[in-house]
Short mmCIF file of C-alpha atoms in Angstrom, two decimals:
data_model
loop_
_atom_site.label_atom_id
_atom_site.label_comp_id
_atom_site.label_asym_id
_atom_site.label_seq_id
_atom_site.Cartn_x
_atom_site.Cartn_y
_atom_site.Cartn_z
CA MET A 251 -5.69 2.02 -56.28
CA LYS A 252 -3.74 -0.76 -57.93
CA LYS A 253 -5.42 -2.57 -60.80
CA GLY A 254 -5.38 -5.93 -58.96
CA ILE A 255 -7.05 -4.46 -55.88
CA LYS A 256 -9.72 -2.76 -57.97
CA HIS A 257 -10.34 -6.02 -59.85
CA MET A 258 -10.69 -7.95 -56.57
CA SER A 259 -13.13 -5.34 -55.30
CA ASP A 260 -15.19 -5.65 -58.51
CA VAL A 261 -15.25 -9.45 -58.23
CA LYS A 262 -16.25 -9.25 -54.57
CA GLN A 263 -19.19 -6.97 -55.47
CA LYS A 264 -20.29 -9.44 -58.16
CA VAL A 265 -20.06 -12.33 -55.69
CA LEU A 266 -22.00 -10.39 -53.03
CA SER A 267 -24.68 -9.63 -55.62
CA ILE A 268 -25.10 -13.38 -56.23
CA LEU A 269 -25.26 -14.05 -52.46
CA ASP A 270 -27.89 -11.30 -52.06
CA ASN A 271 -30.07 -12.40 -54.97
CA TYR A 272 -29.89 -16.18 -54.97
CA LYS A 273 -30.86 -17.95 -51.78
CA VAL A 274 -31.17 -21.57 -52.94
CA GLY A 275 -28.15 -23.50 -54.13
CA THR A 276 -26.38 -26.81 -53.68
CA LEU A 277 -24.16 -27.89 -50.84
CA ALA A 278 -21.89 -30.87 -51.43
CA THR A 279 -20.24 -32.78 -48.61
CA ILE A 280 -18.19 -35.98 -48.62
CA GLN A 281 -20.17 -39.03 -47.55
CA ASN A 282 -18.44 -42.42 -47.47
CA ASN A 283 -15.57 -40.95 -49.54
CA LYS A 284 -17.96 -39.78 -52.29
CA PRO A 285 -19.47 -36.34 -52.98
CA TYR A 286 -23.10 -35.89 -51.94
CA SER A 287 -25.10 -32.80 -52.93
CA ARG A 288 -28.35 -31.38 -51.69
CA PHE A 289 -30.28 -28.14 -52.17
CA MET A 290 -30.04 -25.69 -49.29
CA MET A 291 -31.18 -22.15 -48.44
CA PHE A 292 -28.24 -19.81 -47.86
CA SER A 293 -27.82 -16.52 -46.03
CA HIS A 294 -24.58 -14.62 -45.62
CA ASP A 295 -22.60 -12.12 -43.59
CA ASP A 296 -20.16 -10.55 -46.04
CA LEU A 297 -18.61 -13.61 -47.75
CA VAL A 298 -19.32 -16.13 -44.97
CA LEU A 299 -22.39 -18.22 -45.75
CA TYR A 300 -24.83 -19.76 -43.30
CA THR A 301 -27.41 -22.47 -43.85
CA ALA A 302 -29.78 -24.01 -41.34
CA THR A 303 -30.11 -27.70 -40.68
CA ASN A 304 -31.17 -30.26 -38.13
CA LYS A 305 -28.19 -31.46 -36.11
CA ASN A 306 -29.28 -35.08 -36.64
CA THR A 307 -28.73 -35.06 -40.42
CA HIS A 308 -26.20 -36.84 -42.62
CA LYS A 309 -24.66 -33.51 -43.66
CA VAL A 310 -23.73 -32.76 -40.04
CA ASP A 311 -22.12 -36.21 -39.75
CA ASP A 312 -20.35 -35.64 -43.09
CA ILE A 313 -18.94 -32.27 -41.93
CA GLN A 314 -17.76 -33.71 -38.63
CA SER A 315 -15.80 -36.30 -40.64
CA ASN A 316 -14.59 -33.86 -43.31
CA PRO A 317 -15.34 -30.11 -42.98
CA TYR A 318 -14.59 -29.22 -46.62
CA VAL A 319 -17.66 -28.48 -48.75
CA HIS A 320 -18.54 -27.17 -52.20
CA ILE A 321 -21.38 -24.71 -52.88
CA LEU A 322 -23.04 -23.67 -56.15
CA LEU A 323 -25.20 -20.54 -56.14
CA GLY A 324 -26.58 -18.40 -58.92
CA TYR A 325 -27.77 -19.88 -62.17
CA ASP A 326 -31.51 -20.46 -61.84
CA GLY A 327 -32.28 -22.15 -65.14
CA GLN A 328 -33.69 -19.10 -66.88
CA GLY A 329 -30.98 -19.08 -69.49
CA TRP A 330 -27.34 -19.87 -70.11
CA ASN A 331 -26.37 -16.26 -69.42
CA ASP A 332 -27.12 -16.29 -65.68
CA PRO A 333 -24.15 -15.55 -63.42
CA TYR A 334 -23.16 -18.06 -60.74
CA VAL A 335 -20.48 -18.81 -58.16
CA GLU A 336 -18.62 -21.94 -57.16
CA ILE A 337 -17.40 -21.78 -53.57
CA GLU A 338 -14.96 -24.12 -51.81
CA ALA A 339 -15.45 -23.63 -48.08
CA LYS A 340 -14.66 -25.00 -44.67
CA ALA A 341 -17.77 -25.79 -42.64
CA LEU A 342 -18.29 -25.35 -38.92
CA ILE A 343 -21.36 -26.43 -36.98
CA GLU A 344 -22.61 -23.32 -35.18
CA ASP A 345 -25.05 -23.45 -32.24
CA ASN A 346 -24.83 -19.77 -31.21
CA LYS A 347 -28.31 -18.57 -30.15
CA GLU A 348 -27.89 -15.02 -31.50
CA LEU A 349 -26.66 -16.26 -34.88
CA LYS A 350 -29.50 -18.77 -35.08
CA GLU A 351 -32.03 -15.99 -34.42
CA THR A 352 -30.31 -13.70 -36.96
CA PHE A 353 -30.49 -16.30 -39.74
CA TRP A 354 -33.91 -17.77 -38.86
CA ASN A 355 -36.73 -17.36 -41.37
CA ASP A 356 -40.21 -18.86 -41.59
CA HIS A 357 -39.30 -20.96 -44.64
CA LEU A 358 -37.31 -23.15 -42.24
CA LYS A 359 -40.50 -24.31 -40.41
CA GLU A 360 -40.77 -27.11 -42.94
CA TRP A 361 -37.75 -28.75 -41.24
CA ILE A 362 -37.19 -26.95 -37.92
CA ASN A 363 -39.94 -25.93 -35.46
CA SER A 364 -38.57 -22.57 -34.32
CA PRO A 365 -35.33 -20.69 -33.61
CA ASP A 366 -35.42 -22.37 -30.18
CA ASP A 367 -35.66 -25.92 -31.55
CA PRO A 368 -32.90 -27.87 -29.76
CA ASN A 369 -32.05 -29.68 -33.04
CA TYR A 370 -31.57 -26.42 -34.99
CA VAL A 371 -27.97 -25.64 -35.89
CA LEU A 372 -26.33 -23.49 -38.54
CA LEU A 373 -23.56 -24.51 -40.86
CA GLN A 374 -21.06 -21.67 -41.05
CA LEU A 375 -19.31 -21.89 -44.42
CA THR A 376 -16.09 -19.89 -44.65
CA PRO A 377 -14.86 -19.64 -48.24
CA GLU A 378 -11.35 -20.73 -49.11
CA ASN A 379 -11.81 -20.19 -52.85
CA ILE A 380 -14.57 -18.43 -54.82
CA ARG A 381 -14.96 -18.53 -58.58
CA TYR A 382 -17.43 -16.13 -60.21
CA PHE A 383 -18.77 -16.93 -63.68
CA GLU A 384 -20.55 -14.21 -65.65
CA LYS A 385 -22.31 -16.86 -67.75
CA ALA A 386 -21.93 -20.43 -68.92
CA GLY A 387 -18.67 -20.89 -70.79
CA SER A 388 -17.10 -17.71 -69.42
CA GLU A 389 -13.68 -17.69 -67.81
CA PRO A 390 -13.94 -17.65 -64.00
CA GLU A 391 -12.92 -14.61 -61.97
CA GLU A 392 -11.37 -15.73 -58.68
CA LEU A 393 -11.67 -14.08 -55.33
#
């Protein structure tokens, strides 16, 4: 195995570890030509992230105007040595019933009645660039 391929595999495993262990992060969209961030709960299938929302929200409008988003996941405030990722992604509004059932969890009841709620949609976030940071101040590893 070439060194570059092994390195990419190592970075991917580190990124997947963050996605597995940190479910709440920030999602930034562009609203009126300015960045707008909010906390979201994330799930993933390999490196593609999913987050649930109501289709009548500003973030859905933002994504329909500009599908490029930025995600921060990882660091949870316990110390400066927590790993985290910065993800630049392209968002797609997903209304697939099977996917919505797959990514449903009871924490969503605060905002969405059930997996069958007609206003429930997923945001599918396909990474275009991922930067993994071992800790604050470390050099990023790109995937």
